[in-house]
Amino acid sequence: MSDDAARAAKAHLHQCLRWARAEVLPKLDGLDEYDVRRPMTRTGTNLLGLVKHLAFYEATYFGFVFDRPYPEPLPTVDQGFRNEDLMWVPADESREQVVDDYRRACRHADDTIEALPIDAVGHVPWWGAADVPLFSVLAHMVGETRQHLGHLDIIREQLDGRIGEDVEALSPEQEADFARRWRRTERAARVAGHRFTPAGFTPPTSLVDERFRLEPLGPQHNTADHAAWTSSIEHIRASPGYPDGDWPPDGGLTLEENLADLERHARDFETGRGFTFTVLEPADGDVIGCVYLYPSAAEHDVVVQSWVRADRAHLDTPLADAVARWFDSDWPWSRPDRCGR
């Protein structure tokens, strides 16, 4: 590597480390003494303890390792060293002290980085007997800081929902988007982990009543399904279980778009991600409604939504009640969310 390339590599790694460091301390902003110290995992991981841990690493890797001693006493890394002992902060050790220690350790590390060429060697006893170049230690410290920055991110989000480099409060739009993403992810996890239906469960494919019958919704129902919901948009939006007003869509869907939606529901049924049934007129098989059974992301185990055409409004409640009885006899759920029915 040429001298110019070596200097550029060192400058880049050093800048990456500075960028990562700059995001560490803001994770404490706006929190009281309890929240910055409280254990947030089973192993006791906490915000202020992570800052203390990073300060020790900065002071050690860029001090002791390169024979540039840190000006204050540090724990000795020997057989009796326990890393977890530096991952929490006793009550008599102030937050200001921990923060100041981190800043001073970073300044000392910067002095070492700026003073030494990237191929300067040090010795990390817990890595083995071989000499270690500054390049490797810099890369390690960037990774170490980024790793714990991820821990800090997650803990802060758990504490008050704040995220990002500046730990800003979420906007209402972000709150809604994050809630949607959480529900989507939770539902997927329940399906993949067999928390929606048990492994090996075979879903029923028919419900017959003298007023209607149900069968899995599929592409073969496209034209009749499209006609059914497009004729009843306002009635469906007024039905229990459709509080958002975003379905059916104001602009409607083309037949091709509706077909794609039915194909998605059919794939969901086949893979167990959700179960959608078309509601048919017994006499002629015309589509008069729909029933959706999908994972809940709350305390329930399934969300049940149903609708019927406006000209079959008298069947809204009988259909919902028949599906509820169907749960008791043929489905594995005990805590359905019937959306207010």
Coordinates of N, CA and C in Angstrom, one line a residue, residues 13-236:
L13 N -11.2 5.3 8.2 CA -11.6 4.5 9.4 C -11.8 5.4 10.6
H14 N -10.9 6.4 10.7 CA -11.0 7.3 11.9 C -12.3 8.1 11.7
Q15 N -12.7 8.5 10.5 CA -13.9 9.2 10.3 C -15.1 8.4 10.6
C16 N -15.1 7.1 10.2 CA -16.2 6.2 10.5 C -16.3 6.0 12.0
L17 N -15.2 5.9 12.7 CA -15.3 5.8 14.2 C -15.9 7.1 14.8
R18 N -15.5 8.2 14.3 CA -16.1 9.5 14.8 C -17.6 9.6 14.5
W19 N -18.0 9.2 13.3 CA -19.4 9.2 13.0 C -20.2 8.3 14.0
A20 N -19.7 7.1 14.3 CA -20.4 6.2 15.2 C -20.4 6.8 16.6
R21 N -19.3 7.4 17.1 CA -19.2 8.0 18.4 C -20.2 9.1 18.6
A22 N -20.4 9.9 17.5 CA -21.3 11.0 17.6 C -22.7 10.7 17.9
E23 N -23.1 9.4 17.6 CA -24.5 9.0 17.9 C -24.7 8.3 19.2
V24 N -23.6 8.1 20.0 CA -23.7 7.4 21.2 C -24.4 8.2 22.3
L25 N -23.8 9.3 22.7 CA -24.3 10.1 23.8 C -25.7 10.7 23.7
P26 N -26.1 11.1 22.4 CA -27.5 11.5 22.3 C -28.5 10.5 22.7
K27 N -28.2 9.2 22.8 CA -29.1 8.2 23.2 C -29.6 8.4 24.6
L28 N -28.8 9.2 25.4 CA -29.1 9.4 26.8 C -30.0 10.7 27.0
D29 N -30.1 11.5 26.0 CA -30.7 12.8 26.1 C -32.2 12.6 26.5
G30 N -32.6 13.5 27.4 CA -34.0 13.5 27.8 C -34.5 12.4 28.7
L31 N -33.6 11.5 29.2 CA -34.0 10.4 30.1 C -33.5 10.7 31.5
D32 N -34.3 10.2 32.5 CA -33.9 10.4 33.8 C -32.9 9.4 34.3
E33 N -32.4 9.5 35.5 CA -31.4 8.6 36.0 C -31.8 7.1 36.0
Y34 N -33.1 6.9 36.3 CA -33.5 5.5 36.3 C -33.4 4.9 34.9
D35 N -34.0 5.6 33.9 CA -34.0 5.1 32.5 C -32.7 4.9 31.9
V36 N -31.7 5.7 32.2 CA -30.4 5.5 31.6 C -29.6 4.4 32.2
R37 N -30.1 3.9 33.4 CA -29.4 2.8 34.1 C -30.1 1.5 34.1
R38 N -31.4 1.6 33.8 CA -32.3 0.4 34.1 C -31.9 -0.8 33.1
P39 N -31.9 -2.0 33.6 CA -31.6 -3.1 32.8 C -32.8 -3.4 31.8
M40 N -32.4 -3.5 30.5 CA -33.5 -3.7 29.5 C -33.4 -5.1 28.8
T41 N -32.5 -5.9 29.3 CA -32.5 -7.3 28.8 C -32.2 -8.2 30.0
R42 N -32.4 -9.5 29.8 CA -32.2 -10.4 30.9 C -30.7 -10.4 31.4
T43 N -29.8 -10.0 30.6 CA -28.4 -9.9 31.0 C -28.1 -8.5 31.6
G44 N -29.1 -7.7 31.7 CA -28.9 -6.4 32.4 C -28.4 -5.3 31.4
T45 N -28.4 -5.4 30.1 CA -27.9 -4.4 29.2 C -28.7 -3.1 29.5
N46 N -27.9 -2.0 29.5 CA -28.5 -0.7 29.8 C -27.7 0.4 29.1
L47 N -28.3 1.6 29.0 CA -27.7 2.6 28.2 C -26.4 3.1 28.8
L48 N -26.4 3.5 30.0 CA -25.2 4.1 30.6 C -24.1 3.1 30.8
G49 N -24.5 1.9 31.0 CA -23.5 0.8 31.1 C -22.7 0.6 29.8
L50 N -23.5 0.7 28.7 CA -22.9 0.6 27.4 C -21.9 1.7 27.1
V51 N -22.2 2.9 27.5 CA -21.3 4.1 27.4 C -20.0 3.8 28.2
K52 N -20.2 3.3 29.4 CA -19.0 3.0 30.2 C -18.2 2.0 29.6
H53 N -18.8 1.0 29.0 CA -18.1 -0.1 28.4 C -17.3 0.4 27.2
L54 N -17.9 1.3 26.4 CA -17.2 1.8 25.2 C -16.0 2.7 25.6
A55 N -16.2 3.4 26.7 CA -15.1 4.3 27.2 C -13.9 3.4 27.6
F56 N -14.1 2.3 28.2 CA -13.1 1.4 28.6 C -12.3 0.9 27.4
Y57 N -13.1 0.5 26.4 CA -12.5 0.0 25.1 C -11.7 1.0 24.4
E58 N -12.2 2.2 24.3 CA -11.4 3.3 23.7 C -10.1 3.5 24.4
A59 N -10.2 3.6 25.7 CA -9.0 3.8 26.5 C -8.0 2.7 26.4
T60 N -8.5 1.5 26.4 CA -7.6 0.3 26.4 C -7.0 0.0 25.0
Y61 N -7.8 0.0 24.0 CA -7.3 -0.4 22.6 C -6.4 0.7 22.1
F62 N -6.6 1.9 22.4 CA -5.7 3.0 21.9 C -4.8 3.5 23.0
G63 N -4.7 2.9 24.1 CA -3.8 3.2 25.1 C -2.8 2.1 25.4
F64 N -3.2 1.2 26.3 CA -2.4 0.0 26.7 C -1.9 -0.7 25.5
V65 N -2.7 -1.0 24.5 CA -2.3 -1.8 23.3 C -1.1 -1.2 22.6
F66 N -1.1 0.1 22.5 CA 0.0 0.7 21.7 C 1.1 1.4 22.7
D67 N 1.1 1.0 23.9 CA 2.0 1.5 24.9 C 1.9 3.0 25.0
R68 N 0.7 3.5 25.0 CA 0.4 4.9 25.2 C -0.6 5.0 26.4
P69 N -0.1 4.8 27.6 CA -1.0 4.6 28.7 C -2.0 5.7 28.9
Y70 N -3.2 5.2 29.2 CA -4.3 6.2 29.6 C -3.9 6.8 30.9
P71 N -4.2 8.1 31.0 CA -3.7 8.8 32.2 C -4.4 8.5 33.5
E72 N -5.5 7.7 33.5 CA -6.2 7.3 34.7 C -6.2 5.8 34.8
P73 N -6.3 5.2 36.0 CA -6.3 3.8 36.2 C -7.4 3.1 35.4
L74 N -7.1 1.9 34.9 CA -8.1 1.1 34.2 C -8.0 -0.3 34.7
P75 N -9.1 -1.0 34.7 CA -9.1 -2.4 35.1 C -8.1 -3.2 34.3
T76 N -7.5 -4.1 34.9 CA -6.5 -5.0 34.2 C -7.2 -6.1 33.6
V77 N -6.9 -6.3 32.3 CA -7.5 -7.4 31.6 C -6.7 -8.7 31.8
D78 N -7.1 -9.5 32.8 CA -6.3 -10.7 33.1 C -7.3 -11.8 33.3
Q79 N -6.9 -12.9 33.9 CA -7.8 -14.0 34.1 C -9.0 -13.7 35.0
G80 N -8.9 -12.7 35.8 CA -9.9 -12.4 36.7 C -10.9 -11.3 36.2
F81 N -10.5 -10.8 34.9 CA -11.3 -9.7 34.3 C -12.7 -10.3 33.9
R82 N -13.7 -9.5 34.3 CA -15.1 -9.8 33.8 C -15.7 -8.6 33.1
N83 N -15.9 -8.8 31.8 CA -16.4 -7.7 31.0 C -17.7 -7.2 31.5
E84 N -18.5 -8.1 32.0 CA -19.9 -7.7 32.5 C -19.8 -6.7 33.7
D85 N -18.7 -6.7 34.4 CA -18.5 -5.8 35.5 C -18.4 -4.3 35.1
L86 N -18.1 -4.1 33.8 CA -18.1 -2.7 33.2 C -19.3 -2.4 32.4
M87 N -20.3 -3.2 32.5 CA -21.5 -3.0 31.7 C -22.7 -2.4 32.5
W88 N -22.4 -1.9 33.7 CA -23.4 -1.3 34.5 C -22.8 -0.2 35.3
V89 N -23.6 0.7 35.9 CA -23.1 1.8 36.6 C -23.6 1.9 38.1
P90 N -22.8 1.7 39.1 CA -23.2 1.8 40.5 C -23.9 3.2 40.7
A91 N -24.8 3.2 41.8 CA -25.5 4.4 42.1 C -24.6 5.6 42.5
D92 N -23.5 5.3 43.0 CA -22.6 6.4 43.5 C -21.7 6.9 42.4
E93 N -21.8 6.3 41.2 CA -21.0 6.8 40.0 C -22.0 7.6 39.2
S94 N -21.7 8.9 39.0 CA -22.6 9.8 38.4 C -22.7 9.6 36.8
R95 N -23.8 10.0 36.3 CA -24.0 10.0 34.9 C -22.9 10.9 34.2
E96 N -22.8 12.1 34.8 CA -21.8 13.1 34.2 C -20.4 12.5 34.2
Q97 N -20.0 11.7 35.2 CA -18.7 11.1 35.3 C -18.5 10.1 34.1
V98 N -19.5 9.3 33.9 CA -19.5 8.3 32.8 C -19.4 9.0 31.5
V99 N -20.2 10.0 31.3 CA -20.2 10.7 30.0 C -18.8 11.4 29.8
D100 N -18.3 12.0 30.8 CA -17.0 12.7 30.7 C -15.9 11.7 30.4
D101 N -16.0 10.6 31.1 CA -15.0 9.5 30.9 C -15.0 9.1 29.4
Y102 N -16.1 8.9 28.8 CA -16.2 8.5 27.4 C -15.6 9.6 26.5
R103 N -15.9 10.8 26.8 CA -15.3 11.9 25.9 C -13.8 11.9 26.1
R104 N -13.3 11.8 27.3 CA -11.9 11.9 27.5 C -11.2 10.6 26.9
A105 N -11.8 9.5 27.0 CA -11.2 8.3 26.3 C -11.2 8.4 24.8
C106 N -12.2 9.0 24.3 CA -12.2 9.2 22.8 C -11.1 10.2 22.4
R107 N -10.9 11.3 23.2 CA -9.8 12.2 22.8 C -8.5 11.6 22.9
H108 N -8.3 10.7 23.9 CA -7.0 10.0 24.1 C -6.8 9.1 22.9
A109 N -7.9 8.4 22.5 CA -7.8 7.5 21.3 C -7.5 8.3 20.1
D110 N -8.1 9.4 19.9 CA -7.8 10.3 18.7 C -6.3 10.7 18.7
D111 N -5.8 11.0 19.8 CA -4.4 11.4 19.9 C -3.5 10.2 19.4
T112 N -3.8 9.0 19.8 CA -3.0 7.8 19.4 C -3.2 7.6 17.9
I113 N -4.4 7.6 17.4 CA -4.7 7.4 16.0 C -3.9 8.4 15.1
E114 N -3.9 9.7 15.5 CA -3.3 10.7 14.7 C -1.8 10.6 14.8
A115 N -1.3 10.1 15.9 CA 0.2 10.1 16.1 C 0.8 8.9 15.4
L116 N 0.1 7.8 15.2 CA 0.7 6.6 14.7 C 0.4 6.4 13.2
P117 N 1.3 5.8 12.4 CA 0.9 5.3 11.1 C 0.0 4.1 11.2
I118 N -0.7 3.9 10.1 CA -1.7 2.8 10.1 C -1.1 1.4 10.3
D119 N 0.1 1.3 10.0 CA 0.8 0.0 10.1 C 1.6 -0.1 11.4
A120 N 1.4 0.9 12.3 CA 2.1 0.8 13.6 C 1.5 -0.4 14.4
V121 N 2.3 -1.2 15.1 CA 1.9 -2.4 15.7 C 1.8 -2.3 17.2
G122 N 0.8 -2.9 17.7 CA 0.6 -3.0 19.2 C 0.4 -4.5 19.5
H123 N 0.0 -4.7 20.8 CA -0.2 -6.1 21.2 C -1.5 -6.1 22.1
V124 N -2.4 -7.0 21.6 CA -3.7 -7.3 22.3 C -3.6 -8.7 22.9
P125 N -3.2 -8.8 24.1 CA -3.0 -10.1 24.7 C -4.2 -11.1 24.5
W126 N -5.4 -10.6 24.6 CA -6.6 -11.5 24.5 C -6.9 -11.8 23.1
W127 N -6.1 -11.3 22.1 CA -6.2 -11.7 20.7 C -5.2 -12.8 20.4
G128 N -4.2 -13.0 21.2 CA -3.1 -13.9 20.9 C -1.8 -13.3 21.0
A129 N -0.8 -14.0 20.5 CA 0.6 -13.5 20.7 C 1.1 -12.6 19.6
A130 N 0.4 -12.6 18.4 CA 0.9 -11.8 17.3 C 0.7 -10.3 17.5
D131 N 1.6 -9.6 16.9 CA 1.4 -8.1 16.9 C 0.2 -7.7 16.0
V132 N -0.4 -6.6 16.3 CA -1.6 -6.2 15.7 C -1.4 -4.8 15.2
P133 N -1.7 -4.5 13.9 CA -1.5 -3.2 13.3 C -2.7 -2.2 13.8
L134 N -2.4 -1.0 13.7 CA -3.4 0.0 14.1 C -4.6 -0.1 13.2
F135 N -4.4 -0.5 11.9 CA -5.5 -0.7 11.0 C -6.5 -1.7 11.6
S136 N -6.1 -2.8 12.1 CA -7.0 -3.8 12.6 C -7.7 -3.3 13.9
V137 N -7.0 -2.6 14.7 CA -7.6 -2.1 16.0 C -8.6 -1.0 15.6
L138 N -8.3 -0.2 14.7 CA -9.3 0.8 14.2 C -10.6 0.1 13.7
A139 N -10.4 -0.8 12.8 CA -11.5 -1.5 12.2 C -12.3 -2.2 13.3
H140 N -11.6 -2.8 14.3 CA -12.3 -3.5 15.4 C -13.1 -2.5 16.2
M141 N -12.6 -1.3 16.5 CA -13.3 -0.3 17.3 C -14.5 0.3 16.6
V142 N -14.4 0.4 15.3 CA -15.5 0.9 14.5 C -16.7 -0.2 14.7
G143 N -16.3 -1.4 14.5 CA -17.3 -2.5 14.6 C -17.9 -2.5 16.0
E144 N -17.0 -2.4 17.0 CA -17.5 -2.5 18.4 C -18.5 -1.3 18.7
T145 N -18.1 -0.1 18.3 CA -19.0 1.0 18.5 C -20.3 0.9 17.8
R146 N -20.2 0.5 16.5 CA -21.5 0.3 15.8 C -22.4 -0.8 16.4
Q147 N -21.7 -1.9 16.8 CA -22.5 -3.0 17.4 C -23.3 -2.4 18.7
H148 N -22.6 -1.7 19.5 CA -23.3 -1.3 20.7 C -24.2 -0.1 20.5
L149 N -23.9 0.7 19.4 CA -24.8 1.7 19.0 C -26.2 1.1 18.6
G150 N -26.1 -0.1 18.0 CA -27.4 -0.8 17.7 C -28.1 -1.2 19.0
H151 N -27.4 -1.6 20.0 CA -28.0 -1.9 21.3 C -28.6 -0.7 21.9
L152 N -27.9 0.5 21.8 CA -28.4 1.7 22.3 C -29.7 2.1 21.6
D153 N -29.7 2.0 20.3 CA -30.9 2.3 19.5 C -32.1 1.5 19.9
I154 N -31.9 0.2 20.1 CA -33.0 -0.6 20.4 C -33.5 -0.3 21.8
I155 N -32.6 -0.1 22.8 CA -33.0 0.2 24.1 C -33.8 1.5 24.2
R156 N -33.3 2.5 23.5 CA -34.0 3.8 23.5 C -35.3 3.7 22.9
E157 N -35.5 2.9 21.8 CA -36.8 2.7 21.2 C -37.7 2.0 22.2
Q158 N -37.2 1.1 22.9 CA -38.0 0.4 23.9 C -38.5 1.3 25.0
L159 N -37.6 2.3 25.4 CA -37.9 3.1 26.5 C -39.0 4.2 26.2
D160 N -38.9 4.9 25.1 CA -39.8 5.9 24.8 C -40.2 6.0 23.3
G161 N -39.7 5.1 22.5 CA -40.1 5.1 21.1 C -39.3 6.0 20.2
R162 N -38.3 6.7 20.8 CA -37.5 7.7 20.1 C -36.4 6.9 19.3
I163 N -36.1 7.4 18.1 CA -35.2 6.7 17.3 C -34.3 7.8 16.6
G164 N -33.3 7.3 15.8 CA -32.5 8.1 14.9 C -31.3 8.8 15.6
E165 N -30.6 9.4 14.8 CA -29.3 10.0 15.2 C -29.5 11.1 16.2
D166 N -30.6 11.8 16.1 CA -30.9 12.9 17.1 C -31.9 12.6 18.1
V167 N -32.3 11.3 18.2 CA -33.3 10.8 19.1 C -34.5 11.7 19.2
E168 N -35.1 11.9 18.0 CA -36.3 12.7 17.9 C -37.5 12.0 18.2
A169 N -38.5 12.7 18.7 CA -39.8 12.1 18.9 C -40.5 11.7 17.5
L170 N -41.2 10.7 17.5 CA -41.9 10.3 16.2 C -43.0 11.2 15.9
S171 N -43.1 11.5 14.6 CA -44.3 12.3 14.1 C -45.5 11.3 14.1
P172 N -46.7 11.9 14.1 CA -47.9 11.0 14.0 C -47.9 10.1 12.8
E173 N -47.3 10.6 11.7 CA -47.2 9.7 10.5 C -46.3 8.6 10.8
Q174 N -45.2 8.8 11.4 CA -44.2 7.8 11.8 C -44.8 6.8 12.8
E175 N -45.5 7.3 13.8 CA -46.2 6.4 14.7 C -47.1 5.5 14.0
A176 N -47.9 6.0 13.1 CA -48.8 5.1 12.4 C -48.1 4.1 11.5
D177 N -47.0 4.6 10.8 CA -46.3 3.7 10.0 C -45.6 2.6 10.8
F178 N -45.0 3.0 11.9 CA -44.3 2.0 12.7 C -45.2 1.0 13.3
A179 N -46.4 1.4 13.7 CA -47.4 0.5 14.2 C -47.9 -0.5 13.1
R180 N -48.0 0.0 11.9 CA -48.4 -0.9 10.8 C -47.3 -1.9 10.5
R181 N -46.0 -1.5 10.6 CA -44.9 -2.4 10.4 C -44.8 -3.4 11.5
W182 N -45.1 -3.0 12.7 CA -45.0 -3.9 13.8 C -46.1 -5.0 13.6
R183 N -47.3 -4.6 13.3 CA -48.4 -5.5 13.1 C -48.1 -6.5 12.0
R184 N -47.6 -6.0 10.9 CA -47.2 -6.8 9.8 C -46.2 -7.9 10.2
T185 N -45.1 -7.4 10.9 CA -44.1 -8.4 11.3 C -44.6 -9.4 12.3
E186 N -45.4 -8.9 13.3 CA -45.9 -9.8 14.3 C -46.8 -10.9 13.7
R187 N -47.6 -10.5 12.7 CA -48.5 -11.5 12.1 C -47.7 -12.5 11.3
A188 N -46.6 -12.0 10.6 CA -45.8 -13.0 9.9 C -45.1 -13.9 10.8
A189 N -44.6 -13.4 12.0 CA -44.0 -14.3 12.9 C -44.9 -15.3 13.5
R190 N -46.2 -14.9 13.7 CA -47.2 -15.9 14.3 C -47.5 -17.0 13.3
V191 N -47.5 -16.6 12.0 CA -47.8 -17.7 11.0 C -46.6 -18.6 10.9
A192 N -45.4 -18.0 10.7 CA -44.1 -18.8 10.6 C -43.9 -19.7 11.8
G193 N -44.2 -19.2 13.0 CA -43.9 -19.9 14.2 C -45.1 -20.8 14.6
H194 N -46.1 -21.0 13.8 CA -47.3 -21.8 14.1 C -48.0 -21.3 15.3
R195 N -48.0 -20.0 15.4 CA -48.8 -19.4 16.5 C -50.2 -19.0 16.0
F196 N -50.4 -19.1 14.6 CA -51.7 -18.8 14.0 C -52.6 -20.0 14.0
T197 N -52.1 -21.0 13.3 CA -52.7 -22.4 13.3 C -51.6 -23.4 13.6
P198 N -52.0 -24.5 14.3 CA -51.0 -25.4 14.7 C -50.4 -26.1 13.4
A199 N -49.1 -26.5 13.5 CA -48.5 -27.2 12.5 C -49.3 -28.5 12.1
G200 N -49.5 -28.7 10.8 CA -50.3 -29.8 10.3 C -51.8 -29.6 10.3
F201 N -52.2 -28.4 10.7 CA -53.7 -28.2 10.8 C -54.2 -28.1 9.3
T202 N -55.3 -28.7 9.0 CA -56.0 -28.6 7.7 C -57.2 -27.8 7.9
P203 N -57.2 -26.6 7.2 CA -58.4 -25.7 7.4 C -59.6 -26.2 6.7
P204 N -60.8 -26.0 7.3 CA -62.0 -26.4 6.6 C -62.2 -25.5 5.4
T205 N -62.9 -26.1 4.4 CA -63.0 -25.3 3.1 C -64.5 -25.1 2.8
S206 N -65.4 -25.3 3.7 CA -66.8 -25.1 3.4 C -67.6 -24.8 4.7
L207 N -68.5 -23.9 4.6 CA -69.5 -23.6 5.6 C -70.9 -23.4 4.9
V208 N -71.8 -24.2 5.2 CA -73.1 -24.2 4.5 C -74.2 -23.8 5.5
D209 N -75.0 -22.8 5.1 CA -76.1 -22.3 5.8 C -77.3 -22.2 4.8
E210 N -78.5 -22.2 5.2 CA -79.6 -22.2 4.3 C -79.6 -20.8 3.6
R211 N -79.0 -19.8 4.2 CA -79.0 -18.4 3.6 C -77.7 -18.1 2.8
F212 N -76.7 -18.9 3.0 CA -75.4 -18.6 2.3 C -74.5 -19.8 2.4
R213 N -73.5 -19.9 1.6 CA -72.5 -20.9 1.7 C -71.1 -20.2 1.5
L214 N -70.1 -20.8 2.2 CA -68.7 -20.2 2.1 C -67.8 -21.2 1.4
E215 N -66.9 -20.7 0.6 CA -65.8 -21.5 0.0 C -64.6 -20.6 -0.2
P216 N -63.4 -21.2 -0.3 CA -62.2 -20.4 -0.4 C -62.3 -19.4 -1.6
L217 N -61.9 -18.2 -1.3 CA -61.9 -17.2 -2.4 C -60.8 -17.5 -3.4
G218 N -61.0 -17.4 -4.7 CA -60.0 -17.6 -5.6 C -60.2 -16.9 -6.9
P219 N -59.3 -17.0 -7.9 CA -59.4 -16.3 -9.1 C -60.7 -16.5 -9.9
Q220 N -61.3 -17.7 -9.7 CA -62.6 -18.0 -10.4 C -63.7 -17.1 -10.0
H221 N -63.6 -16.4 -8.9 CA -64.7 -15.6 -8.4 C -64.5 -14.1 -8.8
N222 N -63.5 -13.8 -9.7 CA -63.1 -12.5 -9.9 C -64.2 -11.5 -10.3
T223 N -64.9 -11.9 -11.4 CA -65.9 -11.0 -11.9 C -67.0 -10.7 -10.9
A224 N -67.5 -11.8 -10.3 CA -68.6 -11.7 -9.4 C -68.2 -11.0 -8.1
D225 N -67.0 -11.2 -7.6 CA -66.5 -10.6 -6.4 C -66.3 -9.1 -6.7
H226 N -65.7 -8.7 -7.8 CA -65.6 -7.3 -8.2 C -66.9 -6.6 -8.3
A227 N -67.9 -7.2 -8.8 CA -69.2 -6.6 -8.9 C -69.8 -6.5 -7.5
A228 N -69.6 -7.4 -6.7 CA -70.2 -7.4 -5.3 C -69.7 -6.2 -4.5
W229 N -68.4 -6.1 -4.4 CA -67.9 -5.0 -3.5 C -68.0 -3.6 -4.2
T230 N -67.8 -3.5 -5.5 CA -68.0 -2.2 -6.1 C -69.4 -1.6 -6.0
S231 N -70.4 -2.5 -5.9 CA -71.7 -2.1 -5.8 C -72.1 -1.7 -4.3
S232 N -71.2 -1.9 -3.4 CA -71.5 -1.7 -2.0 C -70.5 -1.0 -1.1
I233 N -69.7 -0.1 -1.7 CA -68.5 0.5 -1.0 C -69.0 1.2 0.3
E234 N -70.0 2.0 0.2 CA -70.4 2.7 1.4 C -70.9 1.8 2.5
H235 N -71.6 0.8 2.1 CA -72.2 -0.2 3.0 C -71.0 -1.0 3.7
I236 N -70.0 -1.4 2.9 CA -68.9 -2.1 3.5 C -68.1 -1.3 4.5

